[in-house]
PDB file of C-alpha atoms in Angstrom:
ATOM      1  CA  MET A   1       0.000   0.000   0.000  1.00 76.00           C
ATOM      2  CA  MET A   2       2.750   2.482   0.897  1.00 86.00           C
ATOM      3  CA  VAL A   3       4.415   1.967  -2.468  1.00 83.00           C
ATOM      4  CA  CYS A   4       1.153   2.705  -4.303  1.00 88.00           C
ATOM      5  CA  ILE A   5       0.760   6.064  -2.572  1.00 90.00           C
ATOM      6  CA  ASP A   6       4.451   7.062  -2.931  1.00 95.00           C
ATOM      7  CA  ALA A   7       4.863   7.068   0.860  1.00 95.00           C
ATOM      8  CA  VAL A   8       8.579   7.855   0.734  1.00 96.00           C
ATOM      9  CA  ASN A   9       7.712  11.273  -0.709  1.00 97.00           C
ATOM     10  CA  LYS A  10       4.328  11.920   0.929  1.00 96.00           C
ATOM     11  CA  ILE A  11       3.988  10.514   4.450  1.00 97.00           C
ATOM     12  CA  ARG A  12       5.032  13.024   7.103  1.00 98.00           C
ATOM     13  CA  THR A  13       3.746  11.213  10.205  1.00 97.00           C
ATOM     14  CA  LEU A  14       3.489   7.469  10.839  1.00 96.00           C
ATOM     15  CA  LYS A  15       1.934   6.098  14.036  1.00 95.00           C
ATOM     16  CA  LEU A  16       1.731   2.341  14.517  1.00 93.00           C
ATOM     17  CA  ALA A  17      -0.474   2.305  17.637  1.00 90.00           C
ATOM     18  CA  GLY A  18      -2.256  -1.025  17.984  1.00 87.00           C
ATOM     19  CA  CYS A  19      -0.038  -2.766  15.419  1.00 89.00           C
ATOM     20  CA  VAL A  20       1.483  -5.278  17.827  1.00 87.00           C
ATOM     21  CA  ASN A  21       1.806  -8.149  15.330  1.00 90.00           C
ATOM     22  CA  ILE A  22       4.029  -6.369  12.823  1.00 92.00           C
ATOM     23  CA  THR A  23       7.738  -7.117  12.331  1.00 94.00           C
ATOM     24  CA  GLY A  24       8.494  -3.699  10.862  1.00 94.00           C
ATOM     25  CA  GLN A  25       9.182  -4.808   7.282  1.00 94.00           C
ATOM     26  CA  GLY A  26       6.109  -2.874   6.178  1.00 93.00           C
ATOM     27  CA  VAL A  27       7.863   0.453   6.825  1.00 95.00           C
ATOM     28  CA  ASN A  28      10.525  -0.416   4.239  1.00 96.00           C
ATOM     29  CA  PRO A  29       8.843   1.790   1.578  1.00 96.00           C
ATOM     30  CA  LEU A  30       9.819   4.777   3.769  1.00 97.00           C
ATOM     31  CA  ARG A  31      13.525   3.940   3.362  1.00 97.00           C
ATOM     32  CA  GLY A  32      15.445   7.135   2.609  1.00 97.00           C
ATOM     33  CA  SER A  33      12.454   9.447   3.119  1.00 98.00           C
ATOM     34  CA  MET A  34      13.269  13.137   3.196  1.00 98.00           C
ATOM     35  CA  VAL A  35       9.743  14.258   4.212  1.00 98.00           C
ATOM     36  CA  LEU A  36       8.974  12.018   7.220  1.00 98.00           C
ATOM     37  CA  LYS A  37       8.868  14.205  10.341  1.00 98.00           C
ATOM     38  CA  GLN A  38       7.541  11.829  12.997  1.00 98.00           C
ATOM     39  CA  ILE A  39       7.492   8.062  13.415  1.00 97.00           C
ATOM     40  CA  ASP A  40       5.854   6.443  16.435  1.00 94.00           C
ATOM     41  CA  LEU A  41       6.811   2.793  16.816  1.00 94.00           C
ATOM     42  CA  SER A  42       5.632   2.598  20.437  1.00 90.00           C
ATOM     43  CA  LEU A  43       2.671   0.445  19.295  1.00 88.00           C
ATOM     44  CA  VAL A  44       0.341   1.942  21.930  1.00 81.00           C
ATOM     45  CA  GLU A  45      -1.987   4.933  22.014  1.00 76.00           C
ATOM     46  CA  GLN A  46      -1.096   8.011  24.022  1.00 77.00           C
ATOM     47  CA  HIS A  47      -1.847   7.494  27.753  1.00 70.00           C
ATOM     48  CA  GLU A  48      -2.017   3.680  27.346  1.00 71.00           C
ATOM     49  CA  SER A  49       0.267   1.368  29.258  1.00 74.00           C
ATOM     50  CA  SER A  50       3.400   0.642  27.242  1.00 70.00           C
ATOM     51  CA  LYS A  51       3.480  -2.922  28.553  1.00 75.00           C
ATOM     52  CA  ILE A  52       2.294  -5.256  25.793  1.00 75.00           C
ATOM     53  CA  ILE A  53       1.671  -8.941  26.472  1.00 75.00           C
ATOM     54  CA  PRO A  54       2.851 -11.001  24.714  1.00 77.00           C
ATOM     55  CA  ASP A  55       5.937  -9.141  23.552  1.00 81.00           C
ATOM     56  CA  PRO A  56       5.332  -7.356  20.242  1.00 86.00           C
ATOM     57  CA  ALA A  57       6.834  -8.893  17.096  1.00 90.00           C
ATOM     58  CA  ILE A  58       8.538  -5.692  15.878  1.00 93.00           C
ATOM     59  CA  CYS A  59      12.172  -6.457  15.114  1.00 93.00           C
ATOM     60  CA  VAL A  60      14.987  -4.011  15.830  1.00 93.00           C
ATOM     61  CA  ALA A  61      17.200  -5.640  13.156  1.00 94.00           C
ATOM     62  CA  THR A  62      14.487  -4.966  10.561  1.00 95.00           C
ATOM     63  CA  VAL A  63      13.511  -1.407  11.509  1.00 96.00           C
ATOM     64  CA  VAL A  64      16.802   0.218  12.536  1.00 95.00           C
ATOM     65  CA  PRO A  65      18.387   0.008   9.044  1.00 96.00           C
ATOM     66  CA  ILE A  66      15.281   1.731   7.649  1.00 97.00           C
ATOM     67  CA  LEU A  67      15.531   4.468  10.289  1.00 97.00           C
ATOM     68  CA  ASP A  68      19.266   4.795   9.568  1.00 97.00           C
ATOM     69  CA  SER A  69      18.523   5.329   5.880  1.00 98.00           C
ATOM     70  CA  ILE A  70      16.308   8.277   6.828  1.00 98.00           C
ATOM     71  CA  ILE A  71      18.505   9.783   9.537  1.00 97.00           C
ATOM     72  CA  GLY A  72      21.603   9.447   7.380  1.00 96.00           C
ATOM     73  CA  ARG A  73      20.257  11.635   4.582  1.00 96.00           C
ATOM     74  CA  GLU A  74      21.396  15.214   4.832  1.00 96.00           C
ATOM     75  CA  GLY A  75      18.431  17.573   4.863  1.00 97.00           C
ATOM     76  CA  ASN A  76      15.898  15.028   6.177  1.00 97.00           C
ATOM     77  CA  GLU A  77      12.961  16.490   8.122  1.00 97.00           C
ATOM     78  CA  LEU A  78      12.784  13.827  10.848  1.00 97.00           C
ATOM     79  CA  ILE A  79      12.384  15.420  14.276  1.00 97.00           C
ATOM     80  CA  HIS A  80      10.755  12.700  16.420  1.00 97.00           C
ATOM     81  CA  ILE A  81      11.164   8.934  16.775  1.00 96.00           C
ATOM     82  CA  GLN A  82       9.262   7.020  19.467  1.00 93.00           C
ATOM     83  CA  LEU A  83      10.666   3.523  19.986  1.00 92.00           C
ATOM     84  CA  PRO A  84       8.805   0.491  21.360  1.00 90.00           C
ATOM     85  CA  LYS A  85       9.220  -0.053  25.096  1.00 85.00           C
ATOM     86  CA  LYS A  86      10.865  -3.418  24.469  1.00 84.00           C
ATOM     87  CA  TRP A  87      13.753  -1.539  22.752  1.00 86.00           C
ATOM     88  CA  ARG A  88      14.159   1.089  25.489  1.00 80.00           C
ATOM     89  CA  GLY A  89      15.695  -0.050  28.742  1.00 72.00           C
ATOM     90  CA  GLY A  90      17.507  -3.103  27.466  1.00 70.00           C
ATOM     91  CA  LYS A  91      20.928  -3.151  25.864  1.00 71.00           C
ATOM     92  CA  ASN A  92      20.825  -3.703  22.123  1.00 73.00           C
ATOM     93  CA  GLU A  93      23.854  -3.418  19.847  1.00 74.00           C
ATOM     94  CA  ASN A  94      21.648  -2.396  16.892  1.00 74.00           C
ATOM     95  CA  LEU A  95      20.581   0.793  18.654  1.00 70.00           C
TER      96      LEU A  95
END
């Protein structure tokens, strides 16, 4: 779907609240985006508990290279990244 709408050039905000069964591969069409300003991978709505049972399927090894491709582009508009709780607090060499 994101390819059909030219997401890499059009999507400015992406929020994945409630998408606990995703691995993150679906955000690949945003690779290298210069227009994305905000990406929320926390998988929960604002003011909801960030504890998700069972652990969400989102994979740091899948998503971080996509985020790197955006952050690494000079002139990108990205100003906010919200990571899933399972990535914050633990030690992960990919982050």
